[in-house]
Tab-separated table of C-alpha atoms in Angstrom:
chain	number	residue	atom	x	y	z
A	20	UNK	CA	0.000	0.000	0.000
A	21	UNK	CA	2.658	2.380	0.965
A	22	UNK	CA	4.660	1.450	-2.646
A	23	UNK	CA	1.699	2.357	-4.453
A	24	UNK	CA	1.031	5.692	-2.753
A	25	UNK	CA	4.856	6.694	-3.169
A	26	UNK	CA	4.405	5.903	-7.180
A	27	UNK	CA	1.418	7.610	-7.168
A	28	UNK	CA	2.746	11.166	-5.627
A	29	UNK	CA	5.840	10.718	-7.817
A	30	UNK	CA	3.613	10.050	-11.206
A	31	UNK	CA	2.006	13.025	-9.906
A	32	UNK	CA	5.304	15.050	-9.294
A	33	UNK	CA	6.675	13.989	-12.892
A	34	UNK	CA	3.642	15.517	-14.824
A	35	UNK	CA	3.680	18.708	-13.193
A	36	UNK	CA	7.256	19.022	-13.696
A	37	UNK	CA	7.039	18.379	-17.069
A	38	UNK	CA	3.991	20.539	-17.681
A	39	UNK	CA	5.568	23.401	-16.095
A	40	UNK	CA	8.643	22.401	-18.849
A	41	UNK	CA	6.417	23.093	-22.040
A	42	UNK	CA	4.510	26.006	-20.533
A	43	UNK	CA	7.909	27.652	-20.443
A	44	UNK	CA	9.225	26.045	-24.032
A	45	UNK	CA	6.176	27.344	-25.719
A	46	UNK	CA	6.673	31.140	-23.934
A	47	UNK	CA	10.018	31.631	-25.653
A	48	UNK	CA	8.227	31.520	-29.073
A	49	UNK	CA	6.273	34.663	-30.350
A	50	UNK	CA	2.256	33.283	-29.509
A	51	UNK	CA	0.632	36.471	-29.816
A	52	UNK	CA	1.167	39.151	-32.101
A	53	UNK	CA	2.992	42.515	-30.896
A	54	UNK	CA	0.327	44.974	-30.761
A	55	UNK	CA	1.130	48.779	-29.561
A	56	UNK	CA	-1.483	51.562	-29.845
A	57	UNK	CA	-1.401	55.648	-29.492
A	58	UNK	CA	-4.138	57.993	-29.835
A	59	UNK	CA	-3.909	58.011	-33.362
A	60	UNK	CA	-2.287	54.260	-34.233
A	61	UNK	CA	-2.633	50.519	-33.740
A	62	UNK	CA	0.502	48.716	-34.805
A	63	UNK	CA	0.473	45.015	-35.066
A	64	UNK	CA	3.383	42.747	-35.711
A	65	UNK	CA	2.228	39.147	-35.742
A	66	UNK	CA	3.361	35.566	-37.459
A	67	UNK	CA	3.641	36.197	-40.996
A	68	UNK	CA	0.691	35.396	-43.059
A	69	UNK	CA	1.473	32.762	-46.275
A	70	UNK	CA	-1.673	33.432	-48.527
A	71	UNK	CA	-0.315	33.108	-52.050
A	72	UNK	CA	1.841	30.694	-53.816
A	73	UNK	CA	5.193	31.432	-53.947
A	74	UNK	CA	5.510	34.147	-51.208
A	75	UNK	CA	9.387	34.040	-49.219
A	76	UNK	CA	9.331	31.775	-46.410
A	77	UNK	CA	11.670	32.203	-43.186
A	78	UNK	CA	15.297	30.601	-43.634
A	79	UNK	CA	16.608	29.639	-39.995
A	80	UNK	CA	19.769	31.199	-39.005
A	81	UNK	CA	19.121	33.786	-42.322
A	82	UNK	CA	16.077	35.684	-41.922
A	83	UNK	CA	12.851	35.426	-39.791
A	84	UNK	CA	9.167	36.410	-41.181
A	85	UNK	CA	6.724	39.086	-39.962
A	86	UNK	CA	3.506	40.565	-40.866
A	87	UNK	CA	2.145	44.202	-40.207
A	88	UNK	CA	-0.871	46.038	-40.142
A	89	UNK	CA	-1.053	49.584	-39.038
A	90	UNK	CA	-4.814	50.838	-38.072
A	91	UNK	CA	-5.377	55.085	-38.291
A	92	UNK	CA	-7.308	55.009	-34.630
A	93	UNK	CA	-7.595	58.728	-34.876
A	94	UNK	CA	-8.869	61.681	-36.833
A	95	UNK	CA	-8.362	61.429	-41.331
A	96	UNK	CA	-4.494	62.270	-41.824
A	97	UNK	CA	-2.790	63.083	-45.311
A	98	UNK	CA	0.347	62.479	-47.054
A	99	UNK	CA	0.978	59.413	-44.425
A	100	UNK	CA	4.887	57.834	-44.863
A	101	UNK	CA	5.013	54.455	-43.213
A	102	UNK	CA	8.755	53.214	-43.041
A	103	UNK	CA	10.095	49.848	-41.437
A	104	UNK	CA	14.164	49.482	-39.961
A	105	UNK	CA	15.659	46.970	-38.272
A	106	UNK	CA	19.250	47.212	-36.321
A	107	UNK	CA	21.962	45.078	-36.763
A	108	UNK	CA	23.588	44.645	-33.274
A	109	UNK	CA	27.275	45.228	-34.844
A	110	UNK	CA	26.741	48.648	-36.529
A	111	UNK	CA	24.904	51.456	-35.115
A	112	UNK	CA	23.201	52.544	-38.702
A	113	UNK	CA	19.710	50.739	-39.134
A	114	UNK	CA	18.737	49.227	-42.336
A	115	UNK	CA	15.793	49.687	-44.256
A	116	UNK	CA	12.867	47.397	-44.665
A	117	UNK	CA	10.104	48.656	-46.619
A	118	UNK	CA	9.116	52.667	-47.162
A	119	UNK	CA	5.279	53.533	-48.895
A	120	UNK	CA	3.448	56.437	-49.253
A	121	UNK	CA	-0.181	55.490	-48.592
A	122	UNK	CA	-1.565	59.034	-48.648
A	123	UNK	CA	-4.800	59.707	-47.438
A	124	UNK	CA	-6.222	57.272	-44.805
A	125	UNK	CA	-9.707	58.061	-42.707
A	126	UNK	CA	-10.453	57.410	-38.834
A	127	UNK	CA	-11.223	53.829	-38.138
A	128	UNK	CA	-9.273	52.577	-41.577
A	129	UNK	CA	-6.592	50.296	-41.812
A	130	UNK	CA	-3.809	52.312	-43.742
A	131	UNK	CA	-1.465	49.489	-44.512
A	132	UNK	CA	-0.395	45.882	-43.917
A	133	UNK	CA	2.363	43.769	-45.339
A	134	UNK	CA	1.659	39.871	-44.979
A	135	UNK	CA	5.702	38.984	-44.763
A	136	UNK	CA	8.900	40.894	-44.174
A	137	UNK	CA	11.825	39.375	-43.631
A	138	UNK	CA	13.852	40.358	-41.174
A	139	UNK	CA	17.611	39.479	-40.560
A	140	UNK	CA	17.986	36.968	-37.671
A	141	UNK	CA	20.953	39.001	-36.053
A	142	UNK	CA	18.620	41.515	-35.567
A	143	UNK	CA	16.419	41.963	-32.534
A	144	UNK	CA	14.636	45.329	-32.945
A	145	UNK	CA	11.901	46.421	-35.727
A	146	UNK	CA	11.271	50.310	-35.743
A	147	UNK	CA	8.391	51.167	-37.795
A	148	UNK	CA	7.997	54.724	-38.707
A	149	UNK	CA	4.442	56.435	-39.661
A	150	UNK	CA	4.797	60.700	-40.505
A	151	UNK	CA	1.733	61.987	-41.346
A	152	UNK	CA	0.177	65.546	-42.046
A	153	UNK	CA	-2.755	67.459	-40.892
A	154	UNK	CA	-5.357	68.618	-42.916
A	155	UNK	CA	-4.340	71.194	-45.466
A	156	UNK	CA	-4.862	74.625	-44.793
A	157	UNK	CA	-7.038	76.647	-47.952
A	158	UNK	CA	-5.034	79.833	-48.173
A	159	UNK	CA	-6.107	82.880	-50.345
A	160	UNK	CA	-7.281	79.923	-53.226
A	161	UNK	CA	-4.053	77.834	-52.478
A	162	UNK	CA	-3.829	74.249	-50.582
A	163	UNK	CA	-0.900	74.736	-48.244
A	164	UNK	CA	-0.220	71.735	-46.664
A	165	UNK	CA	-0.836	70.991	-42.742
A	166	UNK	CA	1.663	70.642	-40.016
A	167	UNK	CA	3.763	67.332	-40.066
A	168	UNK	CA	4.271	64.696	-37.442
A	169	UNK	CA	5.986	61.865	-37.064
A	170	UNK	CA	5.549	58.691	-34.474
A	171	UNK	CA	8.407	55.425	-34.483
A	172	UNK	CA	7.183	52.551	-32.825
A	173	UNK	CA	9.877	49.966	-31.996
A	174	UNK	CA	9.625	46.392	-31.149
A	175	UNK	CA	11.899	43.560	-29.876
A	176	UNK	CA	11.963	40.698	-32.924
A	177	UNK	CA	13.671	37.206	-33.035
């Protein structure tokens, strides 16, 4: 009787040590997407999203996959400039990923999304940048354009 109830509390020990195992395993890997939000963005970087034949696919040890998609949470901007970097821990320049104009995008719209980006696997930040205008000012029959901003959003990859 006393054998049995031994194996039994160590059966019992060995699956919650190994549960506790995986639970840790699987936190290492990105589960949920990176989401970060303003006033006037959501920014989401998630797994990347393989809809299309032929689309690049990760190479381990090479380059890593992301998607994006940046939502205008605010008021209508113009002129909007959305620009992705990543760093390279052994030079202090950042390197370019992707740079669009998307223009004009209304409150509540999603002003752009890119279903795969690589990114290097020596690097371990993404900065995306959005710089957007106001509206433009009407000025004696003449569209002058509004103010300009600017907001970088930078996230830990890899």
């Amino acid at each position: 009787m006393n054998q049995k109830v031994t194996c039994f509390f160590l059966l019992i020990f060995c699956l919650l040590f190994s549960s506790v195992n995986n639970v840790e395993a699987r936190s290492l890997k990105m589960e949920d997407p990176y989401i970060k939000n303003t006033e006037q963005w959501s920014v989401q970087i998630d797994h990347p999203m393989f809809n299309e034949q032929g689309m690049a696919k990760p190479k381990p040890g090479i380059a890593n996959m992301y998607s994006l998609v940046i939502k205008n949470t605010g008021e209508t901007l113009h002129n909007i400039t959305i620009e992705g970097y990543r760093n390279d821990p052994e030079s202090p320049t950042k390197f370019g990923l992707f740079s669009t104009l998307v223009g004009t995008v209304s409150s509540g719209n999603e002003a752009f999304s890119h279903t795969n980006f690589p990114v290097s696997a020596k690097s371990n930040h993404v900065e995306i940048v959005i710089s957007w205008q106001d509206n433009p000012i009407i000025s004696k029959g003449h569209a002058i354009d509004g103010r300009k901003y600017k907001q970088t959003f930078t996230f830990e990859v890899n």
